[in-house]
């Protein structure tokens, strides 16, 4: 066990990184720190003098963030003394991730996959910004809603809880994965205003589903089998009404061993590299602005683009 009550963050990161890198999954590293509950309105790094001892203040958010950055989960802290607590990091099992799955998309995103265990609506950093996005596009003024890459329908669940006119909506969900669509149909079997299709988004025009007041796509359009720029332009031109709105969600995270870890990853980089993410985000913003949409960008673990038509004609 380390004593980090008066240790610089640089030294803490160095020591913990070395330890965690050499640990097996689910091993735990422990360290003693100042109890942040003992003071109020204090910034990280401030020196706290108590009972002839000097401590460096850091709030719980610092330790939660550090655990995530070191691919660990933070366990419940324990009281060590009147002024200190014990922080424990458990190393994550990096093999327990749908990102590691090399099977076909049906198995990778299907009803029995690791991906099916993920419930984005229970992650505050997703649902908070998604609800904000629904407000930004005035969901209560929309009627026809299309979700591309709907999987089991998390985004429709949120609309059901938030919308004041849900029964008047016409919702359509499309996904390539047949077992996920089967699960979504079962989940919403009592909702007659929701339809689901198993279909390749690359061939979206073949469905002849018409135009929509709102189009949603979360974590789908960047898939490796899709041409992002070309597909986005086609959707805006063919499926989005001229006075419609759009919500695009870009994953800026990875799912590992039950945890949502901040930061997009690309092949050949052992760390978070968000160049491709922001390349697609900025293309979307510029293209939608050219088409006379007001565009906002929000979010954290998922980056949300909200576009609302400002056309006068």
PDB file of C-alpha atoms in Angstrom:
ATOM      1  CA  UNK A   1       0.000   0.000   0.000  1.00  0.00           C
ATOM      2  CA  UNK A   2       1.214   3.482  -0.913  1.00  0.00           C
ATOM      3  CA  UNK A   3       0.868   6.685   1.077  1.00  0.00           C
ATOM      4  CA  UNK A   4      -0.041   9.457  -1.372  1.00  0.00           C
ATOM      5  CA  UNK A   5      -1.252  12.037   1.158  1.00  0.00           C
ATOM      6  CA  UNK A   6       1.526  14.462   0.175  1.00  0.00           C
ATOM      7  CA  UNK A   7       2.737  13.154  -3.188  1.00  0.00           C
ATOM      8  CA  UNK A   8       2.682  14.934  -6.529  1.00  0.00           C
ATOM      9  CA  UNK A   9       0.220  13.693  -9.172  1.00  0.00           C
ATOM     10  CA  UNK A  10       3.126  13.109 -11.551  1.00  0.00           C
ATOM     11  CA  UNK A  11       4.722  10.679  -9.107  1.00  0.00           C
ATOM     12  CA  UNK A  12       1.377   9.015  -8.358  1.00  0.00           C
ATOM     13  CA  UNK A  13       0.701   8.356 -12.039  1.00  0.00           C
ATOM     14  CA  UNK A  14       4.217   7.034 -12.582  1.00  0.00           C
ATOM     15  CA  UNK A  15       4.032   4.576  -9.699  1.00  0.00           C
ATOM     16  CA  UNK A  16       0.506   3.361 -10.370  1.00  0.00           C
ATOM     17  CA  UNK A  17       1.110   3.011 -14.107  1.00  0.00           C
ATOM     18  CA  UNK A  18       4.116   0.800 -13.503  1.00  0.00           C
ATOM     19  CA  UNK A  19       2.225  -1.337 -10.991  1.00  0.00           C
ATOM     20  CA  UNK A  20      -0.959  -1.732 -13.034  1.00  0.00           C
ATOM     21  CA  UNK A  21       0.966  -2.532 -16.210  1.00  0.00           C
ATOM     22  CA  UNK A  22       2.569  -5.482 -14.426  1.00  0.00           C
ATOM     23  CA  UNK A  23      -0.642  -6.683 -12.736  1.00  0.00           C
ATOM     24  CA  UNK A  24      -3.081  -9.329 -13.860  1.00  0.00           C
ATOM     25  CA  UNK A  25      -6.736  -8.471 -14.510  1.00  0.00           C
ATOM     26  CA  UNK A  26      -8.767  -8.002 -11.304  1.00  0.00           C
ATOM     27  CA  UNK A  27      -5.664  -7.444  -9.151  1.00  0.00           C
ATOM     28  CA  UNK A  28      -5.936  -4.466  -6.819  1.00  0.00           C
ATOM     29  CA  UNK A  29      -3.547  -1.647  -5.942  1.00  0.00           C
ATOM     30  CA  UNK A  30      -4.228   0.386  -2.774  1.00  0.00           C
ATOM     31  CA  UNK A  31      -3.088   3.823  -1.613  1.00  0.00           C
ATOM     32  CA  UNK A  32      -3.852   6.232   1.216  1.00  0.00           C
ATOM     33  CA  UNK A  33      -4.921   9.818   0.410  1.00  0.00           C
ATOM     34  CA  UNK A  34      -6.413  12.818   2.155  1.00  0.00           C
ATOM     35  CA  UNK A  35     -10.159  12.532   2.772  1.00  0.00           C
ATOM     36  CA  UNK A  36     -11.705  15.167   0.479  1.00  0.00           C
ATOM     37  CA  UNK A  37     -14.887  15.263   2.580  1.00  0.00           C
ATOM     38  CA  UNK A  38     -12.956  17.082   5.314  1.00  0.00           C
ATOM     39  CA  UNK A  39     -12.868  20.399   3.435  1.00  0.00           C
ATOM     40  CA  UNK A  40     -15.181  22.388   1.190  1.00  0.00           C
ATOM     41  CA  UNK A  41     -14.745  24.486  -1.966  1.00  0.00           C
ATOM     42  CA  UNK A  42     -11.139  23.395  -2.449  1.00  0.00           C
ATOM     43  CA  UNK A  43      -9.271  22.887  -5.718  1.00  0.00           C
ATOM     44  CA  UNK A  44      -7.011  19.945  -6.497  1.00  0.00           C
ATOM     45  CA  UNK A  45      -3.446  20.584  -5.403  1.00  0.00           C
ATOM     46  CA  UNK A  46      -4.213  22.916  -2.505  1.00  0.00           C
ATOM     47  CA  UNK A  47      -2.217  22.207   0.639  1.00  0.00           C
ATOM     48  CA  UNK A  48      -4.291  21.378   3.717  1.00  0.00           C
ATOM     49  CA  UNK A  49      -2.716  21.705   7.170  1.00  0.00           C
ATOM     50  CA  UNK A  50      -4.377  19.561   9.832  1.00  0.00           C
ATOM     51  CA  UNK A  51      -2.963  18.489  13.218  1.00  0.00           C
ATOM     52  CA  UNK A  52       0.588  19.492  12.296  1.00  0.00           C
ATOM     53  CA  UNK A  53       0.436  17.442   9.082  1.00  0.00           C
ATOM     54  CA  UNK A  54       0.292  18.715   5.499  1.00  0.00           C
ATOM     55  CA  UNK A  55      -1.900  17.001   2.907  1.00  0.00           C
ATOM     56  CA  UNK A  56      -2.519  17.606  -0.779  1.00  0.00           C
ATOM     57  CA  UNK A  57      -6.220  17.927  -1.560  1.00  0.00           C
ATOM     58  CA  UNK A  58      -7.765  15.959  -4.433  1.00  0.00           C
ATOM     59  CA  UNK A  59     -11.487  15.301  -4.859  1.00  0.00           C
ATOM     60  CA  UNK A  60     -13.094  11.977  -5.696  1.00  0.00           C
ATOM     61  CA  UNK A  61     -13.429  13.014  -9.334  1.00  0.00           C
ATOM     62  CA  UNK A  62      -9.630  13.045  -9.622  1.00  0.00           C
ATOM     63  CA  UNK A  63      -9.446   9.425  -8.477  1.00  0.00           C
ATOM     64  CA  UNK A  64     -12.377   8.306 -10.630  1.00  0.00           C
ATOM     65  CA  UNK A  65     -10.743   9.901 -13.684  1.00  0.00           C
ATOM     66  CA  UNK A  66      -7.347   8.414 -12.878  1.00  0.00           C
ATOM     67  CA  UNK A  67      -8.783   4.925 -12.478  1.00  0.00           C
ATOM     68  CA  UNK A  68     -10.349   5.204 -15.915  1.00  0.00           C
ATOM     69  CA  UNK A  69      -7.144   6.547 -17.474  1.00  0.00           C
ATOM     70  CA  UNK A  70      -5.219   3.589 -16.035  1.00  0.00           C
ATOM     71  CA  UNK A  71      -7.855   1.131 -17.325  1.00  0.00           C
ATOM     72  CA  UNK A  72      -9.017   0.271 -13.829  1.00  0.00           C
ATOM     73  CA  UNK A  73     -12.216   0.575 -11.848  1.00  0.00           C
ATOM     74  CA  UNK A  74     -12.328   2.415  -8.553  1.00  0.00           C
ATOM     75  CA  UNK A  75     -13.663   0.353  -5.664  1.00  0.00           C
ATOM     76  CA  UNK A  76     -15.490   1.742  -2.619  1.00  0.00           C
ATOM     77  CA  UNK A  77     -13.035   3.825  -0.547  1.00  0.00           C
ATOM     78  CA  UNK A  78     -12.387   2.870   3.068  1.00  0.00           C
ATOM     79  CA  UNK A  79     -11.719   5.114   6.062  1.00  0.00           C
ATOM     80  CA  UNK A  80      -8.136   4.902   7.271  1.00  0.00           C
ATOM     81  CA  UNK A  81      -8.017   7.668   9.877  1.00  0.00           C
ATOM     82  CA  UNK A  82      -9.754  10.895  10.792  1.00  0.00           C
ATOM     83  CA  UNK A  83      -8.089  12.632   7.850  1.00  0.00           C
ATOM     84  CA  UNK A  84      -7.334   9.898   5.312  1.00  0.00           C
ATOM     85  CA  UNK A  85      -9.058   7.242   3.225  1.00  0.00           C
ATOM     86  CA  UNK A  86      -7.936   4.166   1.292  1.00  0.00           C
ATOM     87  CA  UNK A  87      -8.437   4.270  -2.480  1.00  0.00           C
ATOM     88  CA  UNK A  88      -8.395   0.971  -4.386  1.00  0.00           C
ATOM     89  CA  UNK A  89      -7.997   0.436  -8.128  1.00  0.00           C
ATOM     90  CA  UNK A  90      -8.868  -2.907  -9.703  1.00  0.00           C
ATOM     91  CA  UNK A  91      -7.270  -3.593 -13.083  1.00  0.00           C
ATOM     92  CA  UNK A  92      -9.797  -4.201 -15.848  1.00  0.00           C
ATOM     93  CA  UNK A  93      -9.827  -7.287 -18.017  1.00  0.00           C
ATOM     94  CA  UNK A  94      -9.060  -5.810 -21.439  1.00  0.00           C
ATOM     95  CA  UNK A  95     -10.060  -9.080 -23.119  1.00  0.00           C
ATOM     96  CA  UNK A  96     -13.656  -8.593 -21.928  1.00  0.00           C
ATOM     97  CA  UNK A  97     -14.588  -6.093 -24.614  1.00  0.00           C
ATOM     98  CA  UNK A  98     -16.719  -6.273 -27.735  1.00  0.00           C
ATOM     99  CA  UNK A  99     -13.992  -4.221 -29.438  1.00  0.00           C
ATOM    100  CA  UNK A 100     -11.834  -7.359 -29.369  1.00  0.00           C
ATOM    101  CA  UNK A 101     -14.454  -9.458 -31.157  1.00  0.00           C
ATOM    102  CA  UNK A 102     -13.400 -10.349 -34.704  1.00  0.00           C
ATOM    103  CA  UNK A 103     -16.573 -12.219 -35.675  1.00  0.00           C
ATOM    104  CA  UNK A 104     -19.167 -11.101 -38.218  1.00  0.00           C
ATOM    105  CA  UNK A 105     -21.397  -8.203 -37.228  1.00  0.00           C
ATOM    106  CA  UNK A 106     -24.288 -10.525 -36.337  1.00  0.00           C
ATOM    107  CA  UNK A 107     -22.190 -12.115 -33.593  1.00  0.00           C
ATOM    108  CA  UNK A 108     -20.404  -8.886 -32.588  1.00  0.00           C
ATOM    109  CA  UNK A 109     -23.581  -6.838 -32.064  1.00  0.00           C
ATOM    110  CA  UNK A 110     -26.181  -9.593 -31.667  1.00  0.00           C
ATOM    111  CA  UNK A 111     -28.468 -10.412 -28.762  1.00  0.00           C
ATOM    112  CA  UNK A 112     -25.927 -12.795 -27.206  1.00  0.00           C
ATOM    113  CA  UNK A 113     -22.877 -10.588 -27.674  1.00  0.00           C
ATOM    114  CA  UNK A 114     -20.864  -8.588 -25.156  1.00  0.00           C
ATOM    115  CA  UNK A 115     -22.299  -5.500 -26.863  1.00  0.00           C
ATOM    116  CA  UNK A 116     -25.828  -6.559 -25.863  1.00  0.00           C
ATOM    117  CA  UNK A 117     -24.833  -6.174 -22.194  1.00  0.00           C
ATOM    118  CA  UNK A 118     -24.166  -2.466 -22.685  1.00  0.00           C
ATOM    119  CA  UNK A 119     -26.988  -0.159 -21.555  1.00  0.00           C
ATOM    120  CA  UNK A 120     -26.024   3.353 -22.622  1.00  0.00           C
ATOM    121  CA  UNK A 121     -29.087   4.852 -20.961  1.00  0.00           C
ATOM    122  CA  UNK A 122     -27.677   3.884 -17.559  1.00  0.00           C
ATOM    123  CA  UNK A 123     -24.478   5.851 -18.187  1.00  0.00           C
ATOM    124  CA  UNK A 124     -25.048   9.435 -17.054  1.00  0.00           C
ATOM    125  CA  UNK A 125     -22.467  10.863 -19.463  1.00  0.00           C
ATOM    126  CA  UNK A 126     -24.468   9.380 -22.354  1.00  0.00           C
ATOM    127  CA  UNK A 127     -28.096   9.858 -21.323  1.00  0.00           C
ATOM    128  CA  UNK A 128     -27.587  13.395 -19.973  1.00  0.00           C
ATOM    129  CA  UNK A 129     -26.324  14.685 -23.319  1.00  0.00           C
ATOM    130  CA  UNK A 130     -28.732  12.555 -25.352  1.00  0.00           C
ATOM    131  CA  UNK A 131     -31.719  14.031 -23.506  1.00  0.00           C
ATOM    132  CA  UNK A 132     -30.203  17.466 -24.027  1.00  0.00           C
ATOM    133  CA  UNK A 133     -29.983  16.647 -27.738  1.00  0.00           C
ATOM    134  CA  UNK A 134     -33.658  15.640 -27.806  1.00  0.00           C
ATOM    135  CA  UNK A 135     -34.518  18.990 -26.250  1.00  0.00           C
ATOM    136  CA  UNK A 136     -32.328  20.827 -28.766  1.00  0.00           C
ATOM    137  CA  UNK A 137     -34.203  19.293 -31.702  1.00  0.00           C
ATOM    138  CA  UNK A 138     -37.632  19.867 -30.099  1.00  0.00           C
ATOM    139  CA  UNK A 139     -38.615  16.198 -29.948  1.00  0.00           C
ATOM    140  CA  UNK A 140     -42.144  17.110 -28.866  1.00  0.00           C
ATOM    141  CA  UNK A 141     -42.678  18.863 -32.212  1.00  0.00           C
ATOM    142  CA  UNK A 142     -41.544  15.865 -34.264  1.00  0.00           C
ATOM    143  CA  UNK A 143     -43.774  13.123 -35.663  1.00  0.00           C
ATOM    144  CA  UNK A 144     -41.741  10.746 -37.859  1.00  0.00           C
ATOM    145  CA  UNK A 145     -38.487   9.563 -36.277  1.00  0.00           C
ATOM    146  CA  UNK A 146     -35.873   7.308 -37.908  1.00  0.00           C
ATOM    147  CA  UNK A 147     -33.096   5.567 -35.955  1.00  0.00           C
ATOM    148  CA  UNK A 148     -30.240   4.162 -38.042  1.00  0.00           C
ATOM    149  CA  UNK A 149     -28.325   1.450 -36.200  1.00  0.00           C
ATOM    150  CA  UNK A 150     -31.087   1.048 -33.633  1.00  0.00           C
ATOM    151  CA  UNK A 151     -29.826  -2.292 -32.241  1.00  0.00           C
ATOM    152  CA  UNK A 152     -32.144  -3.116 -29.291  1.00  0.00           C
ATOM    153  CA  UNK A 153     -33.672   0.367 -29.122  1.00  0.00           C
ATOM    154  CA  UNK A 154     -32.012   2.272 -26.269  1.00  0.00           C
ATOM    155  CA  UNK A 155     -32.629   5.624 -27.957  1.00  0.00           C
ATOM    156  CA  UNK A 156     -36.341   4.856 -28.393  1.00  0.00           C
ATOM    157  CA  UNK A 157     -36.620   3.997 -24.693  1.00  0.00           C
ATOM    158  CA  UNK A 158     -35.315   7.442 -23.799  1.00  0.00           C
ATOM    159  CA  UNK A 159     -37.759   9.100 -26.217  1.00  0.00           C
ATOM    160  CA  UNK A 160     -40.588   7.099 -24.651  1.00  0.00           C
ATOM    161  CA  UNK A 161     -39.730   8.481 -21.205  1.00  0.00           C
ATOM    162  CA  UNK A 162     -39.001  12.044 -22.273  1.00  0.00           C
ATOM    163  CA  UNK A 163     -41.476  12.800 -25.059  1.00  0.00           C
ATOM    164  CA  UNK A 164     -44.830  14.294 -24.063  1.00  0.00           C
ATOM    165  CA  UNK A 165     -46.532  13.028 -27.231  1.00  0.00           C
ATOM    166  CA  UNK A 166     -44.953   9.579 -27.610  1.00  0.00           C
ATOM    167  CA  UNK A 167     -48.168   7.870 -28.748  1.00  0.00           C
ATOM    168  CA  UNK A 168     -48.406  10.320 -31.654  1.00  0.00           C
ATOM    169  CA  UNK A 169     -44.916   9.561 -32.910  1.00  0.00           C
ATOM    170  CA  UNK A 170     -44.132   7.224 -35.780  1.00  0.00           C
ATOM    171  CA  UNK A 171     -40.789   5.610 -35.015  1.00  0.00           C
ATOM    172  CA  UNK A 172     -38.770   3.451 -37.398  1.00  0.00           C
ATOM    173  CA  UNK A 173     -35.634   1.569 -36.372  1.00  0.00           C
ATOM    174  CA  UNK A 174     -33.207  -0.042 -38.809  1.00  0.00           C
ATOM    175  CA  UNK A 175     -30.268  -2.313 -38.061  1.00  0.00           C
ATOM    176  CA  UNK A 176     -28.187  -4.868 -39.957  1.00  0.00           C
ATOM    177  CA  UNK A 177     -28.215  -7.316 -37.024  1.00  0.00           C
ATOM    178  CA  UNK A 178     -31.287  -9.570 -37.142  1.00  0.00           C
ATOM    179  CA  UNK A 179     -31.020 -10.881 -33.572  1.00  0.00           C
ATOM    180  CA  UNK A 180     -30.804  -7.305 -32.209  1.00  0.00           C
ATOM    181  CA  UNK A 181     -33.898  -6.341 -34.214  1.00  0.00           C
ATOM    182  CA  UNK A 182     -35.692  -9.413 -32.878  1.00  0.00           C
ATOM    183  CA  UNK A 183     -34.845  -8.289 -29.338  1.00  0.00           C
ATOM    184  CA  UNK A 184     -36.049  -4.741 -30.077  1.00  0.00           C
ATOM    185  CA  UNK A 185     -39.358  -6.024 -31.454  1.00  0.00           C
ATOM    186  CA  UNK A 186     -39.905  -8.042 -28.301  1.00  0.00           C
ATOM    187  CA  UNK A 187     -38.990  -5.094 -26.072  1.00  0.00           C
ATOM    188  CA  UNK A 188     -41.480  -2.783 -27.834  1.00  0.00           C
ATOM    189  CA  UNK A 189     -44.122  -5.358 -28.743  1.00  0.00           C
ATOM    190  CA  UNK A 190     -46.878  -3.317 -27.095  1.00  0.00           C
ATOM    191  CA  UNK A 191     -45.961  -0.108 -28.935  1.00  0.00           C
ATOM    192  CA  UNK A 192     -47.882  -0.103 -32.213  1.00  0.00           C
ATOM    193  CA  UNK A 193     -46.256   3.141 -33.352  1.00  0.00           C
ATOM    194  CA  UNK A 194     -42.777   1.577 -33.658  1.00  0.00           C
ATOM    195  CA  UNK A 195     -41.539  -0.426 -36.646  1.00  0.00           C
ATOM    196  CA  UNK A 196     -38.245  -2.258 -37.031  1.00  0.00           C
ATOM    197  CA  UNK A 197     -36.401  -3.429 -40.128  1.00  0.00           C
ATOM    198  CA  UNK A 198     -33.387  -5.689 -40.583  1.00  0.00           C
ATOM    199  CA  UNK A 199     -31.602  -3.965 -43.432  1.00  0.00           C
ATOM    200  CA  UNK A 200     -28.210  -2.782 -44.692  1.00  0.00           C
ATOM    201  CA  UNK A 201     -27.937   0.981 -44.227  1.00  0.00           C
ATOM    202  CA  UNK A 202     -25.793   1.088 -47.358  1.00  0.00           C
ATOM    203  CA  UNK A 203     -28.958   0.190 -49.270  1.00  0.00           C
ATOM    204  CA  UNK A 204     -31.280   2.488 -47.351  1.00  0.00           C
ATOM    205  CA  UNK A 205     -32.990   3.955 -50.426  1.00  0.00           C
ATOM    206  CA  UNK A 206     -34.254   0.485 -51.385  1.00  0.00           C
ATOM    207  CA  UNK A 207     -36.621   0.493 -48.395  1.00  0.00           C
ATOM    208  CA  UNK A 208     -38.660   3.439 -49.695  1.00  0.00           C
ATOM    209  CA  UNK A 209     -39.424   4.550 -46.142  1.00  0.00           C
ATOM    210  CA  UNK A 210     -39.956   8.179 -47.060  1.00  0.00           C
ATOM    211  CA  UNK A 211     -38.758  11.286 -45.235  1.00  0.00           C
ATOM    212  CA  UNK A 212     -38.527  11.959 -41.506  1.00  0.00           C
ATOM    213  CA  UNK A 213     -38.823  14.906 -39.141  1.00  0.00           C
ATOM    214  CA  UNK A 214     -35.945  13.586 -37.046  1.00  0.00           C
ATOM    215  CA  UNK A 215     -33.142  11.168 -37.893  1.00  0.00           C
ATOM    216  CA  UNK A 216     -31.006   9.674 -35.121  1.00  0.00           C
ATOM    217  CA  UNK A 217     -27.841   7.636 -35.506  1.00  0.00           C
ATOM    218  CA  UNK A 218     -25.659   6.804 -32.509  1.00  0.00           C
ATOM    219  CA  UNK A 219     -22.308   5.108 -33.032  1.00  0.00           C
ATOM    220  CA  UNK A 220     -23.241   3.631 -36.419  1.00  0.00           C
ATOM    221  CA  UNK A 221     -22.280   5.823 -39.362  1.00  0.00           C
ATOM    222  CA  UNK A 222     -18.574   5.515 -38.564  1.00  0.00           C
ATOM    223  CA  UNK A 223     -18.643   1.741 -39.017  1.00  0.00           C
ATOM    224  CA  UNK A 224     -15.800   0.400 -41.141  1.00  0.00           C
ATOM    225  CA  UNK A 225     -18.167  -1.010 -43.793  1.00  0.00           C
ATOM    226  CA  UNK A 226     -19.800   2.388 -44.405  1.00  0.00           C
ATOM    227  CA  UNK A 227     -18.541   5.381 -46.404  1.00  0.00           C
ATOM    228  CA  UNK A 228     -19.290   8.054 -43.841  1.00  0.00           C
ATOM    229  CA  UNK A 229     -19.281  11.212 -45.974  1.00  0.00           C
ATOM    230  CA  UNK A 230     -21.192   9.677 -48.866  1.00  0.00           C
ATOM    231  CA  UNK A 231     -23.769   8.018 -46.603  1.00  0.00           C
ATOM    232  CA  UNK A 232     -24.402  11.134 -44.520  1.00  0.00           C
ATOM    233  CA  UNK A 233     -25.012  13.240 -47.621  1.00  0.00           C
ATOM    234  CA  UNK A 234     -27.386  10.608 -49.027  1.00  0.00           C
ATOM    235  CA  UNK A 235     -29.393  10.446 -45.795  1.00  0.00           C
ATOM    236  CA  UNK A 236     -29.756  14.222 -45.583  1.00  0.00           C
ATOM    237  CA  UNK A 237     -30.801  14.449 -49.234  1.00  0.00           C
ATOM    238  CA  UNK A 238     -33.172  11.474 -49.329  1.00  0.00           C
ATOM    239  CA  UNK A 239     -34.521  10.683 -45.849  1.00  0.00           C
ATOM    240  CA  UNK A 240     -34.467  13.981 -43.935  1.00  0.00           C
ATOM    241  CA  UNK A 241     -37.272  16.484 -44.433  1.00  0.00           C
ATOM    242  CA  UNK A 242     -36.199  19.981 -45.423  1.00  0.00           C
ATOM    243  CA  UNK A 243     -37.473  21.329 -42.099  1.00  0.00           C
ATOM    244  CA  UNK A 244     -36.289  18.286 -40.136  1.00  0.00           C
ATOM    245  CA  UNK A 245     -33.604  17.693 -37.524  1.00  0.00           C
ATOM    246  CA  UNK A 246     -30.788  15.249 -36.975  1.00  0.00           C
ATOM    247  CA  UNK A 247     -28.940  13.811 -33.966  1.00  0.00           C
ATOM    248  CA  UNK A 248     -25.616  12.114 -34.649  1.00  0.00           C
ATOM    249  CA  UNK A 249     -23.680  10.417 -31.848  1.00  0.00           C
ATOM    250  CA  UNK A 250     -19.960   9.679 -32.228  1.00  0.00           C
ATOM    251  CA  UNK A 251     -18.401   7.318 -29.662  1.00  0.00           C
ATOM    252  CA  UNK A 252     -15.512   8.931 -27.816  1.00  0.00           C
ATOM    253  CA  UNK A 253     -15.085   5.926 -25.565  1.00  0.00           C
ATOM    254  CA  UNK A 254     -14.453   2.193 -25.369  1.00  0.00           C
ATOM    255  CA  UNK A 255     -16.321  -0.460 -23.412  1.00  0.00           C
ATOM    256  CA  UNK A 256     -14.053  -2.719 -21.341  1.00  0.00           C
ATOM    257  CA  UNK A 257     -14.960  -5.200 -18.589  1.00  0.00           C
ATOM    258  CA  UNK A 258     -18.195  -3.427 -17.649  1.00  0.00           C
ATOM    259  CA  UNK A 259     -16.715   0.084 -17.786  1.00  0.00           C
ATOM    260  CA  UNK A 260     -17.114   2.910 -20.276  1.00  0.00           C
ATOM    261  CA  UNK A 261     -13.580   4.248 -20.788  1.00  0.00           C
ATOM    262  CA  UNK A 262     -13.192   7.787 -22.153  1.00  0.00           C
ATOM    263  CA  UNK A 263     -11.340   8.373 -25.414  1.00  0.00           C
ATOM    264  CA  UNK A 264     -11.722   7.081 -28.963  1.00  0.00           C
ATOM    265  CA  UNK A 265      -9.162   4.552 -30.151  1.00  0.00           C
ATOM    266  CA  UNK A 266      -7.901   3.663 -33.594  1.00  0.00           C
ATOM    267  CA  UNK A 267      -5.725   0.809 -34.778  1.00  0.00           C
ATOM    268  CA  UNK A 268      -1.970   1.013 -34.242  1.00  0.00           C
ATOM    269  CA  UNK A 269      -2.286   3.449 -31.341  1.00  0.00           C
ATOM    270  CA  UNK A 270      -2.009   2.189 -27.734  1.00  0.00           C
ATOM    271  CA  UNK A 271      -3.661   5.378 -26.464  1.00  0.00           C
ATOM    272  CA  UNK A 272      -6.696   7.522 -27.231  1.00  0.00           C
ATOM    273  CA  UNK A 273      -6.389   9.272 -30.604  1.00  0.00           C
ATOM    274  CA  UNK A 274      -9.387  11.328 -31.664  1.00  0.00           C
ATOM    275  CA  UNK A 275      -8.282  12.633 -35.057  1.00  0.00           C
ATOM    276  CA  UNK A 276     -10.707  10.507 -37.083  1.00  0.00           C
ATOM    277  CA  UNK A 277     -13.533  11.243 -34.662  1.00  0.00           C
ATOM    278  CA  UNK A 278     -13.204  14.997 -35.014  1.00  0.00           C
ATOM    279  CA  UNK A 279     -12.607  14.736 -38.739  1.00  0.00           C
ATOM    280  CA  UNK A 280     -16.072  13.172 -39.118  1.00  0.00           C
ATOM    281  CA  UNK A 281     -17.605  15.574 -36.601  1.00  0.00           C
ATOM    282  CA  UNK A 282     -16.318  18.629 -38.461  1.00  0.00           C
ATOM    283  CA  UNK A 283     -17.338  17.266 -41.856  1.00  0.00           C
ATOM    284  CA  UNK A 284     -20.859  16.714 -40.498  1.00  0.00           C
ATOM    285  CA  UNK A 285     -21.032  20.192 -39.031  1.00  0.00           C
ATOM    286  CA  UNK A 286     -19.832  21.949 -42.175  1.00  0.00           C
ATOM    287  CA  UNK A 287     -22.029  19.907 -44.503  1.00  0.00           C
ATOM    288  CA  UNK A 288     -25.168  20.410 -42.420  1.00  0.00           C
ATOM    289  CA  UNK A 289     -24.479  24.130 -42.091  1.00  0.00           C
ATOM    290  CA  UNK A 290     -24.170  24.336 -45.877  1.00  0.00           C
ATOM    291  CA  UNK A 291     -27.608  22.708 -46.083  1.00  0.00           C
ATOM    292  CA  UNK A 292     -28.965  25.463 -43.812  1.00  0.00           C
ATOM    293  CA  UNK A 293     -29.069  23.647 -40.490  1.00  0.00           C
ATOM    294  CA  UNK A 294     -28.180  25.189 -37.156  1.00  0.00           C
ATOM    295  CA  UNK A 295     -25.578  22.843 -35.665  1.00  0.00           C
ATOM    296  CA  UNK A 296     -24.406  22.375 -32.080  1.00  0.00           C
ATOM    297  CA  UNK A 297     -21.767  19.977 -30.758  1.00  0.00           C
ATOM    298  CA  UNK A 298     -22.008  18.668 -27.194  1.00  0.00           C
ATOM    299  CA  UNK A 299     -21.120  15.604 -25.156  1.00  0.00           C
ATOM    300  CA  UNK A 300     -18.132  13.871 -23.604  1.00  0.00           C
ATOM    301  CA  UNK A 301     -17.937  10.078 -23.900  1.00  0.00           C
ATOM    302  CA  UNK A 302     -20.243  10.426 -26.892  1.00  0.00           C
ATOM    303  CA  UNK A 303     -19.985  13.548 -29.043  1.00  0.00           C
ATOM    304  CA  UNK A 304     -23.443  14.688 -30.161  1.00  0.00           C
ATOM    305  CA  UNK A 305     -24.169  16.748 -33.235  1.00  0.00           C
ATOM    306  CA  UNK A 306     -27.621  18.318 -33.184  1.00  0.00           C
ATOM    307  CA  UNK A 307     -28.817  19.868 -36.427  1.00  0.00           C
ATOM    308  CA  UNK A 308     -32.065  21.789 -36.840  1.00  0.00           C
ATOM    309  CA  UNK A 309     -33.280  23.314 -40.083  1.00  0.00           C
ATOM    310  CA  UNK A 310     -33.271  27.101 -40.393  1.00  0.00           C
ATOM    311  CA  UNK A 311     -34.579  27.131 -43.971  1.00  0.00           C
ATOM    312  CA  UNK A 312     -37.064  29.866 -44.761  1.00  0.00           C
ATOM    313  CA  UNK A 313     -38.665  28.150 -47.769  1.00  0.00           C
TER     314      UNK A 313
END
